[in-house]
PDB file of N, CA, C and O and ligand atoms in Angstrom:
ATOM      1  N   MET V   1      12.746  34.580 -16.079  1.00 66.00           N
ATOM      2  CA  MET V   1      11.563  34.354 -15.227  1.00 66.00           C
ATOM      3  C   MET V   1      10.615  33.346 -15.873  1.00 66.00           C
ATOM      4  O   MET V   1      10.069  32.473 -15.225  1.00 66.00           O
ATOM      5  N   LYS V   2      10.466  33.480 -17.179  1.00 72.00           N
ATOM      6  CA  LYS V   2       9.579  32.557 -17.888  1.00 72.00           C
ATOM      7  C   LYS V   2      10.107  31.119 -17.801  1.00 72.00           C
ATOM      8  O   LYS V   2       9.352  30.167 -17.708  1.00 72.00           O
ATOM      9  N   LYS V   3      11.425  31.033 -17.829  1.00 75.00           N
ATOM     10  CA  LYS V   3      12.058  29.720 -17.789  1.00 75.00           C
ATOM     11  C   LYS V   3      11.798  29.034 -16.447  1.00 75.00           C
ATOM     12  O   LYS V   3      11.561  27.834 -16.384  1.00 75.00           O
ATOM     13  N   LEU V   4      11.848  29.826 -15.411  1.00 71.00           N
ATOM     14  CA  LEU V   4      11.639  29.304 -14.064  1.00 71.00           C
ATOM     15  C   LEU V   4      10.219  28.762 -13.907  1.00 71.00           C
ATOM     16  O   LEU V   4       9.988  27.709 -13.333  1.00 71.00           O
ATOM     17  N   LEU V   5       9.278  29.495 -14.457  1.00 70.00           N
ATOM     18  CA  LEU V   5       7.879  29.094 -14.387  1.00 70.00           C
ATOM     19  C   LEU V   5       7.678  27.773 -15.114  1.00 70.00           C
ATOM     20  O   LEU V   5       6.984  26.869 -14.659  1.00 70.00           O
ATOM     21  N   LEU V   6       8.338  27.661 -16.264  1.00 67.00           N
ATOM     22  CA  LEU V   6       8.240  26.452 -17.072  1.00 67.00           C
ATOM     23  C   LEU V   6       8.816  25.261 -16.305  1.00 67.00           C
ATOM     24  O   LEU V   6       8.268  24.168 -16.309  1.00 67.00           O
ATOM     25  N   LEU V   7       9.897  25.539 -15.611  1.00 66.00           N
ATOM     26  CA  LEU V   7      10.570  24.499 -14.827  1.00 66.00           C
ATOM     27  C   LEU V   7       9.649  23.994 -13.716  1.00 66.00           C
ATOM     28  O   LEU V   7       9.561  22.806 -13.450  1.00 66.00           O
ATOM     29  N   MET V   8       8.938  24.908 -13.108  1.00 66.00           N
ATOM     30  CA  MET V   8       8.032  24.559 -12.021  1.00 66.00           C
ATOM     31  C   MET V   8       6.885  23.691 -12.519  1.00 66.00           C
ATOM     32  O   MET V   8       6.468  22.742 -11.878  1.00 66.00           O
ATOM     33  N   VAL V   9       6.392  24.036 -13.681  1.00 70.00           N
ATOM     34  CA  VAL V   9       5.284  23.282 -14.266  1.00 70.00           C
ATOM     35  C   VAL V   9       5.717  21.843 -14.537  1.00 70.00           C
ATOM     36  O   VAL V   9       4.960  20.899 -14.344  1.00 70.00           O
ATOM     37  N   PHE V  10       6.977  21.706 -14.954  1.00 69.00           N
ATOM     38  CA  PHE V  10       7.466  20.367 -15.253  1.00 69.00           C
ATOM     39  C   PHE V  10       7.773  19.563 -13.998  1.00 69.00           C
ATOM     40  O   PHE V  10       7.674  18.345 -13.984  1.00 69.00           O
ATOM     41  N   CYS V  11       8.161  20.276 -12.951  1.00 61.00           N
ATOM     42  CA  CYS V  11       8.553  19.595 -11.721  1.00 61.00           C
ATOM     43  C   CYS V  11       7.375  19.177 -10.849  1.00 61.00           C
ATOM     44  O   CYS V  11       7.466  18.221 -10.108  1.00 61.00           O
ATOM     45  N   LEU V  12       6.279  19.888 -10.929  1.00 62.00           N
ATOM     46  CA  LEU V  12       5.140  19.588 -10.068  1.00 62.00           C
ATOM     47  C   LEU V  12       4.593  18.172 -10.210  1.00 62.00           C
ATOM     48  O   LEU V  12       4.399  17.494  -9.216  1.00 62.00           O
ATOM     49  N   PRO V  13       4.342  17.704 -11.417  1.00 67.00           N
ATOM     50  CA  PRO V  13       3.839  16.321 -11.519  1.00 67.00           C
ATOM     51  C   PRO V  13       4.828  15.312 -10.982  1.00 67.00           C
ATOM     52  O   PRO V  13       4.442  14.287 -10.413  1.00 67.00           O
ATOM     53  N   LEU V  14       6.104  15.597 -11.140  1.00 60.00           N
ATOM     54  CA  LEU V  14       7.149  14.707 -10.636  1.00 60.00           C
ATOM     55  C   LEU V  14       7.102  14.640  -9.124  1.00 60.00           C
ATOM     56  O   LEU V  14       7.208  13.578  -8.531  1.00 60.00           O
ATOM     57  N   LEU V  15       6.917  15.800  -8.504  1.00 58.00           N
ATOM     58  CA  LEU V  15       6.868  15.874  -7.053  1.00 58.00           C
ATOM     59  C   LEU V  15       5.699  15.087  -6.499  1.00 58.00           C
ATOM     60  O   LEU V  15       5.831  14.335  -5.547  1.00 58.00           O
ATOM     61  N   SER V  16       4.546  15.220  -7.124  1.00 57.00           N
ATOM     62  CA  SER V  16       3.373  14.516  -6.622  1.00 57.00           C
ATOM     63  C   SER V  16       3.520  13.013  -6.804  1.00 57.00           C
ATOM     64  O   SER V  16       2.903  12.233  -6.096  1.00 57.00           O
ATOM     65  N   MET V  17       4.346  12.612  -7.760  1.00 57.00           N
ATOM     66  CA  MET V  17       4.548  11.188  -7.983  1.00 57.00           C
ATOM     67  C   MET V  17       5.423  10.568  -6.892  1.00 57.00           C
ATOM     68  O   MET V  17       5.217   9.437  -6.493  1.00 57.00           O
ATOM     69  N   THR V  18       6.406  11.353  -6.444  1.00 56.00           N
ATOM     70  CA  THR V  18       7.336  10.816  -5.442  1.00 56.00           C
ATOM     71  C   THR V  18       6.762  10.852  -4.038  1.00 56.00           C
ATOM     72  O   THR V  18       7.342  10.294  -3.122  1.00 56.00           O
ATOM     73  N   THR V  19       5.610  11.505  -3.857  1.00 52.00           N
ATOM     74  CA  THR V  19       5.034  11.579  -2.521  1.00 52.00           C
ATOM     75  C   THR V  19       4.041  10.433  -2.284  1.00 52.00           C
ATOM     76  O   THR V  19       3.160  10.543  -1.466  1.00 52.00           O
ATOM     77  N   GLY V  20       4.176   9.367  -3.017  1.00 49.00           N
ATOM     78  CA  GLY V  20       3.305   8.216  -2.820  1.00 49.00           C
ATOM     79  C   GLY V  20       3.729   7.401  -1.614  1.00 49.00           C
ATOM     80  O   GLY V  20       4.019   6.218  -1.719  1.00 49.00           O
ATOM     81  N   VAL V  21       3.773   8.027  -0.483  1.00 51.00           N
ATOM     82  CA  VAL V  21       4.241   7.377   0.740  1.00 51.00           C
ATOM     83  C   VAL V  21       3.334   6.209   1.116  1.00 51.00           C
ATOM     84  O   VAL V  21       3.788   5.157   1.530  1.00 51.00           O
ATOM     85  N   GLU V  22       2.050   6.411   0.929  1.00 51.00           N
ATOM     86  CA  GLU V  22       1.075   5.397   1.300  1.00 51.00           C
ATOM     87  C   GLU V  22       1.320   4.090   0.542  1.00 51.00           C
ATOM     88  O   GLU V  22       1.195   3.016   1.099  1.00 51.00           O
ATOM     89  N   GLU V  23       1.660   4.224  -0.713  1.00 53.00           N
ATOM     90  CA  GLU V  23       1.874   3.041  -1.540  1.00 53.00           C
ATOM     91  C   GLU V  23       3.138   2.288  -1.146  1.00 53.00           C
ATOM     92  O   GLU V  23       3.254   1.105  -1.394  1.00 53.00           O
ATOM     93  N   ALA V  24       4.068   2.992  -0.531  1.00 71.00           N
ATOM     94  CA  ALA V  24       5.341   2.370  -0.188  1.00 71.00           C
ATOM     95  C   ALA V  24       5.320   1.687   1.169  1.00 71.00           C
ATOM     96  O   ALA V  24       6.196   0.902   1.480  1.00 71.00           O
ATOM     97  N   SER V  25       4.305   1.986   1.969  1.00 90.00           N
ATOM     98  CA  SER V  25       4.248   1.389   3.294  1.00 90.00           C
ATOM     99  C   SER V  25       3.916  -0.098   3.190  1.00 90.00           C
ATOM    100  O   SER V  25       3.279  -0.539   2.251  1.00 90.00           O
ATOM    101  N   SER V  26       4.358  -0.856   4.181  1.00 95.00           N
ATOM    102  CA  SER V  26       4.141  -2.289   4.097  1.00 95.00           C
ATOM    103  C   SER V  26       2.912  -2.741   4.876  1.00 95.00           C
ATOM    104  O   SER V  26       2.523  -2.139   5.868  1.00 95.00           O
ATOM    105  N   VAL V  27       2.313  -3.791   4.398  1.00 97.00           N
ATOM    106  CA  VAL V  27       1.134  -4.375   5.021  1.00 97.00           C
ATOM    107  C   VAL V  27       1.399  -5.865   5.201  1.00 97.00           C
ATOM    108  O   VAL V  27       2.390  -6.386   4.704  1.00 97.00           O
ATOM    109  N   TYR V  28       0.513  -6.540   5.904  1.00 97.00           N
ATOM    110  CA  TYR V  28       0.695  -7.964   6.159  1.00 97.00           C
ATOM    111  C   TYR V  28      -0.390  -8.776   5.483  1.00 97.00           C
ATOM    112  O   TYR V  28      -1.564  -8.398   5.526  1.00 97.00           O
ATOM    113  N   ILE V  29       0.010  -9.840   4.859  1.00 97.00           N
ATOM    114  CA  ILE V  29      -0.965 -10.713   4.222  1.00 97.00           C
ATOM    115  C   ILE V  29      -0.775 -12.143   4.705  1.00 97.00           C
ATOM    116  O   ILE V  29       0.293 -12.522   5.159  1.00 97.00           O
ATOM    117  N   CYS V  30      -1.851 -12.892   4.574  1.00 97.00           N
ATOM    118  CA  CYS V  30      -1.798 -14.324   4.856  1.00 97.00           C
ATOM    119  C   CYS V  30      -1.693 -15.012   3.494  1.00 97.00           C
ATOM    120  O   CYS V  30      -2.396 -14.654   2.566  1.00 97.00           O
ATOM    121  N   THR V  31      -0.812 -15.994   3.399  1.00 96.00           N
ATOM    122  CA  THR V  31      -0.617 -16.656   2.112  1.00 96.00           C
ATOM    123  C   THR V  31      -1.583 -17.830   1.915  1.00 96.00           C
ATOM    124  O   THR V  31      -1.498 -18.538   0.933  1.00 96.00           O
ATOM    125  N   GLY V  32      -2.476 -18.034   2.846  1.00 94.00           N
ATOM    126  CA  GLY V  32      -3.461 -19.110   2.730  1.00 94.00           C
ATOM    127  C   GLY V  32      -4.393 -18.899   1.542  1.00 94.00           C
ATOM    128  O   GLY V  32      -4.568 -17.778   1.074  1.00 94.00           O
ATOM    129  N   PRO V  33      -5.014 -19.979   1.048  1.00 93.00           N
ATOM    130  CA  PRO V  33      -5.848 -19.904  -0.154  1.00 93.00           C
ATOM    131  C   PRO V  33      -7.119 -19.092   0.023  1.00 93.00           C
ATOM    132  O   PRO V  33      -7.682 -18.594  -0.951  1.00 93.00           O
ATOM    133  N   LYS V  34      -7.594 -18.940   1.266  1.00 91.00           N
ATOM    134  CA  LYS V  34      -8.849 -18.220   1.474  1.00 91.00           C
ATOM    135  C   LYS V  34      -8.644 -16.744   1.793  1.00 91.00           C
ATOM    136  O   LYS V  34      -9.605 -16.001   1.934  1.00 91.00           O
ATOM    137  N   ALA V  35      -7.406 -16.331   1.952  1.00 95.00           N
ATOM    138  CA  ALA V  35      -7.128 -14.948   2.349  1.00 95.00           C
ATOM    139  C   ALA V  35      -7.344 -13.988   1.173  1.00 95.00           C
ATOM    140  O   ALA V  35      -6.873 -14.235   0.064  1.00 95.00           O
ATOM    141  N   THR V  36      -8.082 -12.924   1.417  1.00 96.00           N
ATOM    142  CA  THR V  36      -8.346 -11.950   0.356  1.00 96.00           C
ATOM    143  C   THR V  36      -8.044 -10.527   0.797  1.00 96.00           C
ATOM    144  O   THR V  36      -8.264  -9.590   0.049  1.00 96.00           O
ATOM    145  N   VAL V  37      -7.569 -10.369   2.025  1.00 97.00           N
ATOM    146  CA  VAL V  37      -7.345  -9.018   2.532  1.00 97.00           C
ATOM    147  C   VAL V  37      -5.897  -8.790   2.951  1.00 97.00           C
ATOM    148  O   VAL V  37      -5.127  -9.733   3.095  1.00 97.00           O
ATOM    149  N   TYR V  38      -5.556  -7.521   3.141  1.00 97.00           N
ATOM    150  CA  TYR V  38      -4.245  -7.182   3.701  1.00 97.00           C
ATOM    151  C   TYR V  38      -4.452  -6.465   5.030  1.00 97.00           C
ATOM    152  O   TYR V  38      -5.478  -5.831   5.246  1.00 97.00           O
ATOM    153  N   HIS V  39      -3.488  -6.620   5.915  1.00 97.00           N
ATOM    154  CA  HIS V  39      -3.626  -6.106   7.269  1.00 97.00           C
ATOM    155  C   HIS V  39      -2.596  -5.038   7.604  1.00 97.00           C
ATOM    156  O   HIS V  39      -1.472  -5.073   7.129  1.00 97.00           O
ATOM    157  N   LEU V  40      -3.027  -4.119   8.475  1.00 96.00           N
ATOM    158  CA  LEU V  40      -2.155  -3.045   8.923  1.00 96.00           C
ATOM    159  C   LEU V  40      -1.178  -3.566   9.969  1.00 96.00           C
ATOM    160  O   LEU V  40      -0.048  -3.126  10.062  1.00 96.00           O
ATOM    161  N   SER V  41      -1.622  -4.537  10.746  1.00 95.00           N
ATOM    162  CA  SER V  41      -0.795  -5.092  11.812  1.00 95.00           C
ATOM    163  C   SER V  41      -0.684  -6.606  11.651  1.00 95.00           C
ATOM    164  O   SER V  41      -1.645  -7.263  11.257  1.00 95.00           O
ATOM    165  N   ASN V  42       0.492  -7.152  11.988  1.00 95.00           N
ATOM    166  CA  ASN V  42       0.642  -8.606  11.902  1.00 95.00           C
ATOM    167  C   ASN V  42       0.050  -9.284  13.132  1.00 95.00           C
ATOM    168  O   ASN V  42       0.077 -10.500  13.257  1.00 95.00           O
ATOM    169  N   LYS V  43      -0.460  -8.477  14.075  1.00 95.00           N
ATOM    170  CA  LYS V  43      -1.089  -9.036  15.265  1.00 95.00           C
ATOM    171  C   LYS V  43      -2.608  -8.966  15.171  1.00 95.00           C
ATOM    172  O   LYS V  43      -3.319  -9.228  16.143  1.00 95.00           O
ATOM    173  N   CYS V  44      -3.100  -8.604  14.006  1.00 97.00           N
ATOM    174  CA  CYS V  44      -4.540  -8.492  13.796  1.00 97.00           C
ATOM    175  C   CYS V  44      -5.211  -9.850  14.028  1.00 97.00           C
ATOM    176  O   CYS V  44      -4.692 -10.881  13.624  1.00 97.00           O
ATOM    177  N   ARG V  45      -6.388  -9.833  14.647  1.00 96.00           N
ATOM    178  CA  ARG V  45      -7.042 -11.124  14.918  1.00 96.00           C
ATOM    179  C   ARG V  45      -7.572 -11.758  13.639  1.00 96.00           C
ATOM    180  O   ARG V  45      -7.899 -12.945  13.618  1.00 96.00           O
ATOM    181  N   GLY V  46      -7.663 -10.976  12.595  1.00 95.00           N
ATOM    182  CA  GLY V  46      -8.053 -11.536  11.302  1.00 95.00           C
ATOM    183  C   GLY V  46      -6.997 -12.490  10.766  1.00 95.00           C
ATOM    184  O   GLY V  46      -7.267 -13.306   9.889  1.00 95.00           O
ATOM    185  N   LEU V  47      -5.791 -12.391  11.284  1.00 96.00           N
ATOM    186  CA  LEU V  47      -4.701 -13.265  10.848  1.00 96.00           C
ATOM    187  C   LEU V  47      -4.595 -14.534  11.695  1.00 96.00           C
ATOM    188  O   LEU V  47      -3.848 -15.443  11.368  1.00 96.00           O
ATOM    189  N   ASN V  48      -5.365 -14.590  12.773  1.00 94.00           N
ATOM    190  CA  ASN V  48      -5.303 -15.751  13.660  1.00 94.00           C
ATOM    191  C   ASN V  48      -5.717 -17.039  12.954  1.00 94.00           C
ATOM    192  O   ASN V  48      -5.195 -18.104  13.239  1.00 94.00           O
ATOM    193  N   ARG V  49      -6.668 -16.903  12.043  1.00 91.00           N
ATOM    194  CA  ARG V  49      -7.177 -18.088  11.360  1.00 91.00           C
ATOM    195  C   ARG V  49      -6.393 -18.411  10.084  1.00 91.00           C
ATOM    196  O   ARG V  49      -6.791 -19.270   9.315  1.00 91.00           O
ATOM    197  N   CYS V  50      -5.326 -17.668   9.881  1.00 93.00           N
ATOM    198  CA  CYS V  50      -4.532 -17.846   8.670  1.00 93.00           C
ATOM    199  C   CYS V  50      -3.982 -19.278   8.584  1.00 93.00           C
ATOM    200  O   CYS V  50      -3.362 -19.767   9.520  1.00 93.00           O
ATOM    201  N   SER V  51      -4.225 -19.915   7.453  1.00 93.00           N
ATOM    202  CA  SER V  51      -3.763 -21.303   7.298  1.00 93.00           C
ATOM    203  C   SER V  51      -2.396 -21.367   6.634  1.00 93.00           C
ATOM    204  O   SER V  51      -1.775 -22.413   6.554  1.00 93.00           O
ATOM    205  N   GLY V  52      -1.940 -20.239   6.150  1.00 95.00           N
ATOM    206  CA  GLY V  52      -0.625 -20.198   5.506  1.00 95.00           C
ATOM    207  C   GLY V  52       0.368 -19.440   6.352  1.00 95.00           C
ATOM    208  O   GLY V  52       0.361 -19.538   7.571  1.00 95.00           O
ATOM    209  N   GLU V  53       1.184 -18.649   5.697  1.00 96.00           N
ATOM    210  CA  GLU V  53       2.194 -17.851   6.380  1.00 96.00           C
ATOM    211  C   GLU V  53       1.760 -16.401   6.409  1.00 96.00           C
ATOM    212  O   GLU V  53       1.033 -15.948   5.528  1.00 96.00           O
ATOM    213  N   ILE V  54       2.248 -15.655   7.399  1.00 97.00           N
ATOM    214  CA  ILE V  54       1.999 -14.217   7.432  1.00 97.00           C
ATOM    215  C   ILE V  54       3.225 -13.527   6.838  1.00 97.00           C
ATOM    216  O   ILE V  54       4.344 -13.721   7.302  1.00 97.00           O
ATOM    217  N   LYS V  55       2.986 -12.769   5.787  1.00 97.00           N
ATOM    218  CA  LYS V  55       4.090 -12.137   5.062  1.00 97.00           C
ATOM    219  C   LYS V  55       3.915 -10.632   5.012  1.00 97.00           C
ATOM    220  O   LYS V  55       2.796 -10.143   4.859  1.00 97.00           O
ATOM    221  N   ALA V  56       5.013  -9.892   5.124  1.00 97.00           N
ATOM    222  CA  ALA V  56       4.965  -8.437   4.987  1.00 97.00           C
ATOM    223  C   ALA V  56       5.306  -8.079   3.549  1.00 97.00           C
ATOM    224  O   ALA V  56       6.342  -8.477   3.030  1.00 97.00           O
ATOM    225  N   ILE V  57       4.395  -7.363   2.904  1.00 97.00           N
ATOM    226  CA  ILE V  57       4.641  -6.905   1.531  1.00 97.00           C
ATOM    227  C   ILE V  57       4.252  -5.438   1.438  1.00 97.00           C
ATOM    228  O   ILE V  57       3.667  -4.894   2.370  1.00 97.00           O
ATOM    229  N   SER V  58       4.547  -4.804   0.308  1.00 96.00           N
ATOM    230  CA  SER V  58       4.184  -3.394   0.170  1.00 96.00           C
ATOM    231  C   SER V  58       2.696  -3.283  -0.165  1.00 96.00           C
ATOM    232  O   SER V  58       2.104  -4.193  -0.742  1.00 96.00           O
ATOM    233  N   LEU V  59       2.130  -2.148   0.216  1.00 96.00           N
ATOM    234  CA  LEU V  59       0.711  -1.911  -0.014  1.00 96.00           C
ATOM    235  C   LEU V  59       0.385  -1.978  -1.503  1.00 96.00           C
ATOM    236  O   LEU V  59      -0.642  -2.516  -1.901  1.00 96.00           O
ATOM    237  N   ALA V  60       1.284  -1.460  -2.318  1.00 96.00           N
ATOM    238  CA  ALA V  60       1.073  -1.472  -3.762  1.00 96.00           C
ATOM    239  C   ALA V  60       0.986  -2.911  -4.284  1.00 96.00           C
ATOM    240  O   ALA V  60       0.147  -3.231  -5.120  1.00 96.00           O
ATOM    241  N   ASP V  61       1.842  -3.780  -3.753  1.00 96.00           N
ATOM    242  CA  ASP V  61       1.831  -5.185  -4.162  1.00 96.00           C
ATOM    243  C   ASP V  61       0.535  -5.867  -3.741  1.00 96.00           C
ATOM    244  O   ASP V  61      -0.039  -6.654  -4.483  1.00 96.00           O
ATOM    245  N   ALA V  62       0.094  -5.551  -2.531  1.00 97.00           N
ATOM    246  CA  ALA V  62      -1.137  -6.147  -2.019  1.00 97.00           C
ATOM    247  C   ALA V  62      -2.320  -5.779  -2.901  1.00 97.00           C
ATOM    248  O   ALA V  62      -3.162  -6.612  -3.225  1.00 97.00           O
ATOM    249  N   LYS V  63      -2.360  -4.518  -3.325  1.00 96.00           N
ATOM    250  CA  LYS V  63      -3.449  -4.061  -4.191  1.00 96.00           C
ATOM    251  C   LYS V  63      -3.372  -4.739  -5.541  1.00 96.00           C
ATOM    252  O   LYS V  63      -4.378  -5.065  -6.155  1.00 96.00           O
ATOM    253  N   GLU V  64      -2.158  -4.943  -6.017  1.00 96.00           N
ATOM    254  CA  GLU V  64      -1.957  -5.578  -7.306  1.00 96.00           C
ATOM    255  C   GLU V  64      -2.452  -7.029  -7.269  1.00 96.00           C
ATOM    256  O   GLU V  64      -2.892  -7.573  -8.273  1.00 96.00           O
ATOM    257  N   MET V  65      -2.364  -7.643  -6.097  1.00 96.00           N
ATOM    258  CA  MET V  65      -2.825  -9.018  -5.946  1.00 96.00           C
ATOM    259  C   MET V  65      -4.336  -9.086  -5.788  1.00 96.00           C
ATOM    260  O   MET V  65      -4.901 -10.165  -5.634  1.00 96.00           O
ATOM    261  N   GLY V  66      -4.964  -7.929  -5.789  1.00 97.00           N
ATOM    262  CA  GLY V  66      -6.418  -7.883  -5.674  1.00 97.00           C
ATOM    263  C   GLY V  66      -6.936  -7.972  -4.254  1.00 97.00           C
ATOM    264  O   GLY V  66      -8.086  -8.294  -4.023  1.00 97.00           O
ATOM    265  N   ARG V  67      -6.068  -7.645  -3.312  1.00 97.00           N
ATOM    266  CA  ARG V  67      -6.464  -7.721  -1.904  1.00 97.00           C
ATOM    267  C   ARG V  67      -7.204  -6.451  -1.487  1.00 97.00           C
ATOM    268  O   ARG V  67      -6.934  -5.370  -1.989  1.00 97.00           O
ATOM    269  N   ARG V  68      -8.098  -6.616  -0.527  1.00 97.00           N
ATOM    270  CA  ARG V  68      -8.813  -5.472   0.037  1.00 97.00           C
ATOM    271  C   ARG V  68      -8.279  -5.213   1.447  1.00 97.00           C
ATOM    272  O   ARG V  68      -7.688  -6.091   2.065  1.00 97.00           O
ATOM    273  N   ALA V  69      -8.542  -3.999   1.950  1.00 97.00           N
ATOM    274  CA  ALA V  69      -8.099  -3.666   3.305  1.00 97.00           C
ATOM    275  C   ALA V  69      -8.924  -4.452   4.316  1.00 97.00           C
ATOM    276  O   ALA V  69     -10.122  -4.627   4.147  1.00 97.00           O
ATOM    277  N   CYS V  70      -8.269  -4.911   5.368  1.00 97.00           N
ATOM    278  CA  CYS V  70      -8.948  -5.660   6.423  1.00 97.00           C
ATOM    279  C   CYS V  70      -9.894  -4.731   7.171  1.00 97.00           C
ATOM    280  O   CYS V  70      -9.559  -3.587   7.461  1.00 97.00           O
ATOM    281  N   LYS V  71     -11.078  -5.241   7.489  1.00 97.00           N
ATOM    282  CA  LYS V  71     -12.075  -4.409   8.177  1.00 97.00           C
ATOM    283  C   LYS V  71     -11.783  -4.296   9.661  1.00 97.00           C
ATOM    284  O   LYS V  71     -12.298  -3.435  10.351  1.00 97.00           O
ATOM    285  N   ILE V  72     -10.999  -5.198  10.178  1.00 96.00           N
ATOM    286  CA  ILE V  72     -10.714  -5.186  11.605  1.00 96.00           C
ATOM    287  C   ILE V  72      -9.610  -4.189  11.963  1.00 96.00           C
ATOM    288  O   ILE V  72      -9.768  -3.376  12.860  1.00 96.00           O
ATOM    289  N   CYS V  73      -8.501  -4.238  11.252  1.00 96.00           N
ATOM    290  CA  CYS V  73      -7.372  -3.376  11.631  1.00 96.00           C
ATOM    291  C   CYS V  73      -7.252  -2.121  10.772  1.00 96.00           C
ATOM    292  O   CYS V  73      -6.439  -1.258  11.077  1.00 96.00           O
ATOM    293  N   TYR V  74      -8.010  -2.001   9.697  1.00 91.00           N
ATOM    294  CA  TYR V  74      -7.916  -0.790   8.866  1.00 91.00           C
ATOM    295  C   TYR V  74      -9.034   0.197   9.175  1.00 91.00           C
ATOM    296  O   TYR V  74     -10.076  -0.204   9.619  1.00 91.00           O
TER     297      TYR V  74
HETATM  298 ZN1   ZN Q   1      -6.571  -7.142   9.909  1.00 69.00          ZN
END
């Protein structure tokens, strides 16, 4: 019984790590030089003025690039 409890303690942090669903979802960014945000939808009007390309990347990557969530679609 003690062993089982120990196993649970070790497994819990692992479980919470794999439930990072939000981080795995993809967002849309504009590759233009003035773009600083990421979008939930590639049809967002914030992307209309995009001077570069619209690219789908993971949310984690977008955050790593220092992007903020778009105020229009988020
Ligand atoms: Zn947007």
